[in-house]
Coordinates of C-alpha atoms in Angstrom, one line a residue:
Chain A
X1 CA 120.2 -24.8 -64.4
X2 CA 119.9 -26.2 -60.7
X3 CA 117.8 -23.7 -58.5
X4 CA 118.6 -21.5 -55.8
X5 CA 117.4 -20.3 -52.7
X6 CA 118.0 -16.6 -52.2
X7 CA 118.1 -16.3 -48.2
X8 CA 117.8 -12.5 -48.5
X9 CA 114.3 -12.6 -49.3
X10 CA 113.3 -14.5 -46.6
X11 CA 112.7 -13.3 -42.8
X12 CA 113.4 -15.6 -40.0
X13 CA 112.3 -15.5 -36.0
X14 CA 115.2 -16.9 -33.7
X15 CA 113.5 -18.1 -29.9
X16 CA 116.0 -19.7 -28.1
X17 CA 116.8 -18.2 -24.2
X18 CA 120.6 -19.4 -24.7
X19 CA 122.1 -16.4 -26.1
X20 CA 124.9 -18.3 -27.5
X21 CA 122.7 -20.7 -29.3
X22 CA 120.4 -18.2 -30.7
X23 CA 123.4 -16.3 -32.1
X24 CA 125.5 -19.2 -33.4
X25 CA 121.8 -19.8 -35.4
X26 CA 122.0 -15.9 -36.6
X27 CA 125.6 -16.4 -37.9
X28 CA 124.8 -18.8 -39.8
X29 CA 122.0 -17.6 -41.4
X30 CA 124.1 -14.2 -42.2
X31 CA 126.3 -16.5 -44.4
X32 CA 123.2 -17.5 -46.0
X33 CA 122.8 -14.0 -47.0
X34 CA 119.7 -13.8 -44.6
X35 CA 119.4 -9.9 -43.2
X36 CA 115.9 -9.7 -41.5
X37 CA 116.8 -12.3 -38.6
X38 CA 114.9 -11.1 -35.6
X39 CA 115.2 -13.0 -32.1
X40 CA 113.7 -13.5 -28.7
X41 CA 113.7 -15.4 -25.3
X42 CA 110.5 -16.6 -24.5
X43 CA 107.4 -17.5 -26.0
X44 CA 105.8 -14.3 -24.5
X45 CA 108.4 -12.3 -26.6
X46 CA 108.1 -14.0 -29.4
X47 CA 104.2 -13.9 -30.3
X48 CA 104.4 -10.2 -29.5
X49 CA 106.8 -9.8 -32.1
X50 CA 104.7 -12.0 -34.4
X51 CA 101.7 -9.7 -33.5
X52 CA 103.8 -6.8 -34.9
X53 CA 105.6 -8.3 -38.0
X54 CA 104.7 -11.8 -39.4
X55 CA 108.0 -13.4 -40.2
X56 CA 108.5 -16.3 -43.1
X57 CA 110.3 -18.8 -40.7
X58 CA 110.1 -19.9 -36.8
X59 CA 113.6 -21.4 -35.4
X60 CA 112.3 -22.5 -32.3
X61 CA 114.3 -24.5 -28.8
X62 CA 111.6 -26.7 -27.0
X63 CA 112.8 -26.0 -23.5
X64 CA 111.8 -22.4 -23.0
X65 CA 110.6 -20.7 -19.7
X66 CA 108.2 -20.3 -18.3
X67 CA 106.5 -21.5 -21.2
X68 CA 108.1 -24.1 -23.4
X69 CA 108.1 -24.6 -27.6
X70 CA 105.1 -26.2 -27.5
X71 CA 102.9 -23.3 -26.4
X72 CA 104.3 -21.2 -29.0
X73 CA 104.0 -23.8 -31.9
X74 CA 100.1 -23.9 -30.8
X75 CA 99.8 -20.4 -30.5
X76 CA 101.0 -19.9 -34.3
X77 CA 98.6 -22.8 -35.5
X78 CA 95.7 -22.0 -33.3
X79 CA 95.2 -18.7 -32.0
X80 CA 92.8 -16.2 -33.6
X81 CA 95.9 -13.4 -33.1
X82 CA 97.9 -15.6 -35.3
X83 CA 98.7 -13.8 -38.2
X84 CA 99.8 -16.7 -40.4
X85 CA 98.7 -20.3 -39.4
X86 CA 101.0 -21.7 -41.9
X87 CA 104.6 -20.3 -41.0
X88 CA 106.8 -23.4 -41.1
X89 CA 108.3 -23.8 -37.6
X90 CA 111.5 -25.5 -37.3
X91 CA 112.4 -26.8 -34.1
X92 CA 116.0 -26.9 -33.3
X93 CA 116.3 -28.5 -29.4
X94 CA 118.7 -30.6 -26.4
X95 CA 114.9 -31.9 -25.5
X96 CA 115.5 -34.8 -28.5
X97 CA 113.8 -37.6 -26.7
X98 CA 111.2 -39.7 -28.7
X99 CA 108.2 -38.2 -26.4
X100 CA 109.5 -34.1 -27.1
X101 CA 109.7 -35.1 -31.2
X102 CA 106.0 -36.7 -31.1
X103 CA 104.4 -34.0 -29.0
X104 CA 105.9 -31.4 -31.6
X105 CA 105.1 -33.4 -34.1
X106 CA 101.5 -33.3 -33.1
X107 CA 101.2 -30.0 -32.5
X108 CA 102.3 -28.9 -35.7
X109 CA 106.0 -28.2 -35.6
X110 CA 107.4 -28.3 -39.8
X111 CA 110.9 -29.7 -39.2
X112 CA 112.8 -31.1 -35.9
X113 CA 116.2 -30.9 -35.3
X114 CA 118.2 -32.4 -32.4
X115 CA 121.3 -30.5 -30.7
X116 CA 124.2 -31.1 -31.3
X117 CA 123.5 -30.3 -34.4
X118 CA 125.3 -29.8 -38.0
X119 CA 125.2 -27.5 -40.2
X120 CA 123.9 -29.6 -43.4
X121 CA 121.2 -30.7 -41.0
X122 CA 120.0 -27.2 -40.8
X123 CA 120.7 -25.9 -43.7
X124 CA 118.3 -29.5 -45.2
X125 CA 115.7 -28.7 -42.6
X126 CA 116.0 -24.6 -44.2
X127 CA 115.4 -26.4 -47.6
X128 CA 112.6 -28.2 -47.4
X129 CA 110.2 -25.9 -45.2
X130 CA 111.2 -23.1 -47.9
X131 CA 111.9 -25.1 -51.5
X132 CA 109.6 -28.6 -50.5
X133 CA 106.0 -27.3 -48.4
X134 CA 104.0 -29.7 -47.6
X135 CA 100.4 -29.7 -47.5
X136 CA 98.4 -29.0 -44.3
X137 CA 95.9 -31.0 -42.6
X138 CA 92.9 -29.5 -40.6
X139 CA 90.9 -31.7 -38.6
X140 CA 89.0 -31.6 -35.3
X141 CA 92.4 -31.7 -32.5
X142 CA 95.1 -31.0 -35.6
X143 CA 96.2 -28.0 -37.5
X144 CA 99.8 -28.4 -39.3
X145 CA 101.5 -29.8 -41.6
X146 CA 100.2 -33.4 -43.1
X147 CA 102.5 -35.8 -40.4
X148 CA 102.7 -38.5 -43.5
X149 CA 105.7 -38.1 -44.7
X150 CA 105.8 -41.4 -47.1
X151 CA 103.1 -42.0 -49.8
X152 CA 102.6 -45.8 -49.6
X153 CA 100.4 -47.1 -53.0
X154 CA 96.9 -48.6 -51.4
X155 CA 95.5 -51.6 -53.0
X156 CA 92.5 -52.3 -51.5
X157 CA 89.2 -49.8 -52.3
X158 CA 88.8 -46.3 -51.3
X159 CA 85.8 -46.6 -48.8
X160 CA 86.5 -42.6 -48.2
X161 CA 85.4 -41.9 -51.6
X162 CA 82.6 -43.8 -51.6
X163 CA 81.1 -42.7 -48.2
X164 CA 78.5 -40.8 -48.1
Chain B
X1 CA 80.8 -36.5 -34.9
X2 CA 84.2 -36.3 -36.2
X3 CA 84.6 -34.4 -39.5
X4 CA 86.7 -35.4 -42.0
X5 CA 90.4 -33.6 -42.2
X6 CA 90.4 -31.2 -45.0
X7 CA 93.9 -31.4 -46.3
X8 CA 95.4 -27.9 -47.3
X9 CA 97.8 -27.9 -50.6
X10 CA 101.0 -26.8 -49.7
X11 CA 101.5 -22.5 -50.1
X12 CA 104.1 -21.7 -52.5
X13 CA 104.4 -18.2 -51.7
X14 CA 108.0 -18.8 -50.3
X15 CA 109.2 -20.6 -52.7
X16 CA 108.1 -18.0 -55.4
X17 CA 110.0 -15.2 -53.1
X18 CA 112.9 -17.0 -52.9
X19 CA 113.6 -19.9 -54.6
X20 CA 115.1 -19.3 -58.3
X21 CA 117.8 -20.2 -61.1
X22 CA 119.9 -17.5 -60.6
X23 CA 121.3 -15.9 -57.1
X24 CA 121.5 -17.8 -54.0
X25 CA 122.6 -20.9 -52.6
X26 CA 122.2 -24.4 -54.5
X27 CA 119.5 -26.5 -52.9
X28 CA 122.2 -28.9 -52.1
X29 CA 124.9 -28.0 -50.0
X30 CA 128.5 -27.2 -51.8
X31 CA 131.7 -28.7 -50.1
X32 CA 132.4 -24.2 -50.1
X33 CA 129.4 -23.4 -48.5
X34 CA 129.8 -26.4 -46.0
X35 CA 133.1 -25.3 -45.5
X36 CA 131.8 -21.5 -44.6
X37 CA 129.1 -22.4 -42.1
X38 CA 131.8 -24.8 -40.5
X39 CA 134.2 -22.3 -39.9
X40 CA 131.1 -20.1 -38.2
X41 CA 130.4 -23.0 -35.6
X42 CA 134.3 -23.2 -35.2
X43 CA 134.4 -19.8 -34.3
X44 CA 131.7 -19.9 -31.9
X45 CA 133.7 -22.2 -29.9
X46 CA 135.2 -20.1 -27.4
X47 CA 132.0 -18.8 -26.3
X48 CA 130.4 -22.0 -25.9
X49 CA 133.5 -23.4 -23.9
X50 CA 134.1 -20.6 -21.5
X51 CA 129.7 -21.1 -21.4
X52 CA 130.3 -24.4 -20.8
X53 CA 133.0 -23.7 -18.2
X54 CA 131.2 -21.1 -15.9
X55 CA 127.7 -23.6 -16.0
X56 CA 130.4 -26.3 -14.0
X57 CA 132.0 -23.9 -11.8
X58 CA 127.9 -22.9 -11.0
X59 CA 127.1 -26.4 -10.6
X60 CA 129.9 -27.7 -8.9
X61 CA 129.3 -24.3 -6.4
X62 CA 125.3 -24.8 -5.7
X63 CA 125.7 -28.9 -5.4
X64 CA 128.0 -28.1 -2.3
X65 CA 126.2 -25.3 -1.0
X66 CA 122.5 -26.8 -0.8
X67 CA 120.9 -27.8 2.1
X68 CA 118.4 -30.1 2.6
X69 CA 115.3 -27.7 2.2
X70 CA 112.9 -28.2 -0.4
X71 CA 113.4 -25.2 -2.2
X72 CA 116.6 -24.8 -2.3
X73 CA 116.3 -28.9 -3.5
X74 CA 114.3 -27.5 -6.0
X75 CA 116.5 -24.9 -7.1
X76 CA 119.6 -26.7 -7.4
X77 CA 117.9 -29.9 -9.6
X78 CA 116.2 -27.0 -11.8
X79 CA 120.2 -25.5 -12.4
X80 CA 121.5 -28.6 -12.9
X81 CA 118.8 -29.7 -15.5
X82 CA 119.0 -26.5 -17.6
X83 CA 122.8 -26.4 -17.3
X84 CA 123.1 -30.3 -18.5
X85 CA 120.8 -29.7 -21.3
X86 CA 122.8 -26.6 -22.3
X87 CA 125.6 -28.3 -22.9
X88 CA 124.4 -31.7 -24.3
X89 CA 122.8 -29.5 -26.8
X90 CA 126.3 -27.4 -27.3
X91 CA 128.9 -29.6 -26.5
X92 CA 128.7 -31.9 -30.2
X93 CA 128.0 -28.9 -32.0
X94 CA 131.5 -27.7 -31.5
X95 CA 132.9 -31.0 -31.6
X96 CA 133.1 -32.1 -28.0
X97 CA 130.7 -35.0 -28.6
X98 CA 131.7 -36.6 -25.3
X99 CA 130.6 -33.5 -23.4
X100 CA 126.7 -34.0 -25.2
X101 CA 127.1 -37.5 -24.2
X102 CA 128.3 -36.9 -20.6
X103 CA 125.8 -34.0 -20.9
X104 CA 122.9 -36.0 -21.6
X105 CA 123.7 -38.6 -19.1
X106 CA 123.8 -35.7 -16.3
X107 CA 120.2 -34.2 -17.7
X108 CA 118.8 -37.8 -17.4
X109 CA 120.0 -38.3 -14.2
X110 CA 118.1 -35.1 -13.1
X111 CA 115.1 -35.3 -15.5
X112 CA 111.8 -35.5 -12.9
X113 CA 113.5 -35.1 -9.9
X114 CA 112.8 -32.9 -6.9
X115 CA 115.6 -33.2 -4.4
X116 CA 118.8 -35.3 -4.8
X117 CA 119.6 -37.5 -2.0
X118 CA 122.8 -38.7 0.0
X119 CA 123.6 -41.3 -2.6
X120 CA 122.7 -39.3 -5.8
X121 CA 124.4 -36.3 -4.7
X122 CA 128.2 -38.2 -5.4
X123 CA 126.6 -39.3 -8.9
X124 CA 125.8 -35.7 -10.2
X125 CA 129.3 -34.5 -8.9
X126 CA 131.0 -37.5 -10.9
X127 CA 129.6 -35.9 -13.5
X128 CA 130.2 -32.6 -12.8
X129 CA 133.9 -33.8 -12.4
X130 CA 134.2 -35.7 -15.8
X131 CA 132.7 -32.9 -18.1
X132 CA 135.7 -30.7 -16.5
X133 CA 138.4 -33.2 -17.6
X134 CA 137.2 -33.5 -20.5
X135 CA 136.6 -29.7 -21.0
X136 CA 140.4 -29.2 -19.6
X137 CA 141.8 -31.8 -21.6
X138 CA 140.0 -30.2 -24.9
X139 CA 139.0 -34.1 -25.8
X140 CA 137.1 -33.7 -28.8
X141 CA 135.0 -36.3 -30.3
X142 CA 133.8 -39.1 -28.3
X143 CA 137.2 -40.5 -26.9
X144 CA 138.8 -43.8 -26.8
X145 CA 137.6 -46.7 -24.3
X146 CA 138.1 -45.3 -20.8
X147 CA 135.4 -42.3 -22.3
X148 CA 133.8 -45.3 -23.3
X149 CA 134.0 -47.0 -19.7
X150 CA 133.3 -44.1 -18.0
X151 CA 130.2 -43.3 -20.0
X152 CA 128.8 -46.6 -19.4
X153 CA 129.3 -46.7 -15.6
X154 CA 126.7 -43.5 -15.6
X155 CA 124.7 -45.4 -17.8
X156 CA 124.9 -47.8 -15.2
X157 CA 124.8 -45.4 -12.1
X158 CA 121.3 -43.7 -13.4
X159 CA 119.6 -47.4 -12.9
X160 CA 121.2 -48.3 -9.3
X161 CA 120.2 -44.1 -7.9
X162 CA 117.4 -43.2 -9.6
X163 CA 114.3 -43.9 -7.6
X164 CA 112.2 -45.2 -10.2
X165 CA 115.3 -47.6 -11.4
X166 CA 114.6 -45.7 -15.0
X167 CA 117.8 -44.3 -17.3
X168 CA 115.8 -41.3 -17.4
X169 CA 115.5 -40.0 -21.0
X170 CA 115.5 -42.7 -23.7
X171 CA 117.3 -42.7 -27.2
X172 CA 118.1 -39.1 -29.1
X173 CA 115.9 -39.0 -32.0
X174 CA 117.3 -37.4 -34.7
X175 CA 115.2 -38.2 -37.4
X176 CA 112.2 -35.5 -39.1
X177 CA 109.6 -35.1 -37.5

């Protein structure tokens, strides 16, 4: 028997300042089944709801004022108010540019996805951060998910494991 | 000294809440459920086009009302960059893919800018212009080849007027991250 996902049990936190964007997201998720959908405009808004009431999943646009997607993707993996470290962050954005995907990407962002989007590219991005997790990495300057997405067999010798 | 990166195994507490064999939605999607979540992006159209609509009549407005002041410089590249990304990031969605593209070519065009001089000033209205046709003309999809043309002229445009002879943004990524 193939397995499910049962959106109902999960809670999701919309921040996009387009209204129309952040509710076109919300609809979508209501087909899902998802009820606890909870939204907000700016970064300021959003960590105060996260303060409050840690949600499962962040949808997040990058272009945000007056701070952007970036500040709140290092707030959630880096602040000591941060209430969960590990939420996956999905960020759904117009700022699809190489530069805007790398610095997400390196501070921590789960999933990116470019606007215009479709709705099997969500609802794969949806998939993986809740059915696929990945493993985190926590070094000096980087707390998120592990960036490798590929496991590429190594021949040669594993100098890590033998250093002392 | 550096120390080493201590890798984190991946929390399964989400999955265990939600993932299961018996209600909820297959982990790939159905042609039905595709078909639902379509219909909820159709029906968001109107919204996004009369959006789309009052951003260009805003645009079109402020670009002839502006002087030559800094601020007001400031304020009117500022509207016209978070308008043009609004509806590069909208336009596809709901199957107007030659608004994004027009879209994007407008928020590049405007991407770092301050001010917009005498010769950039025709440029963004071109734009302005051709994301109304095709908004009154309800041409969905990308078009045929005078979309194509036209597209391309901005292409080339953004090289000749932009001050640092750069197209702006480069390539949409839409790959993971």
């Amino acid at each position: 028997m193939p397995e499910k996902i049962d959106f109902s049990k999960v809670s999701f936190l919309i921040v996009d300042s387009n209204p129309l964007s952040s509710q076109l997201v919300r609809d979508i998720l209501s087909v899902l089944g998802a009820t606890a959908v909870r939204s907000a405009n700016s970064v300021e808004r959003a960590c105060a709801i996260l303060r409050r009431d840690p949600v499962d999943i962040i949808i997040t646009e990058y272009h945000l004022e007056p701070e952007n997607g970036l500040v709140l993707i290092d707030w959630v993996r880096s602040s000591s108010e941060s209430s969960d470290r590990m939420i996956p962050i999905i960020m759904l954005t117009a700022n699809s540019e190489q530069d805007y995907v790398v610095n997400a990407r390196d501070k921590g962002v789960t999933e990116f996805l470019a606007k215009p989007f479709n709705v099997e590219g969500l609802y794969r991005r949806l998939v993986a951060v809740i059915a696929k997790p990945r493993s985190f990495v926590n070094a000096d300057e980087y707390f998120g998910p592990d960036r490798r997405r590929r496991q590429v067999p190594f021949g040669g010798t594993d100098r890590r494991g033998s250093d002392g | 000294m550096a120390r080493r990166a201590q890798i984190i195994p991946p929390r399964s507490d989400l999955k265990r809440k939600a993932v299961n064999l018996t209600t909820g939605f297959d982990l790939r999607l159905t042609p039905e459920l595709i078909k639902q979540l379509e219909d909820v992006v159709h029906k968001s159209r109107d919204g996004f086009t009369k959006d789309i609509g009052e951003r260009l009549a805003a645009m079109r407005q402020l670009l002839a009302e502006t002087g030559p002041e800094p601020e007001a410089q400031n304020v009117l590249v500022t509207s016209l960059y978070e308008s043009s990304l609004a509806i590069k990031g909208a336009g596809g969605t709901i199957g107007y893919d030659l608004l994004t593209l027009i879209g994007k070519s407008l928020n590049d065009f405007v991407t770092g800018l301050k001010s917009l001089d005498d010769r950039q000033r025709p440029v963004v209205g071109l734009h302005i212009d051709a994301l109304y046709v095709v908004l009154a003309n309800r041409i969905t999809g990308r078009g045929g080849v005078v979309e194509k043309a036209i597209v391309d002229a901005f292409v080339e445009a953004r090289r000749k007027f932009r001050p640092d002879g750069s197209d702006g943004g480069s390539g949409d990524q839409q790959r993971d991250a």
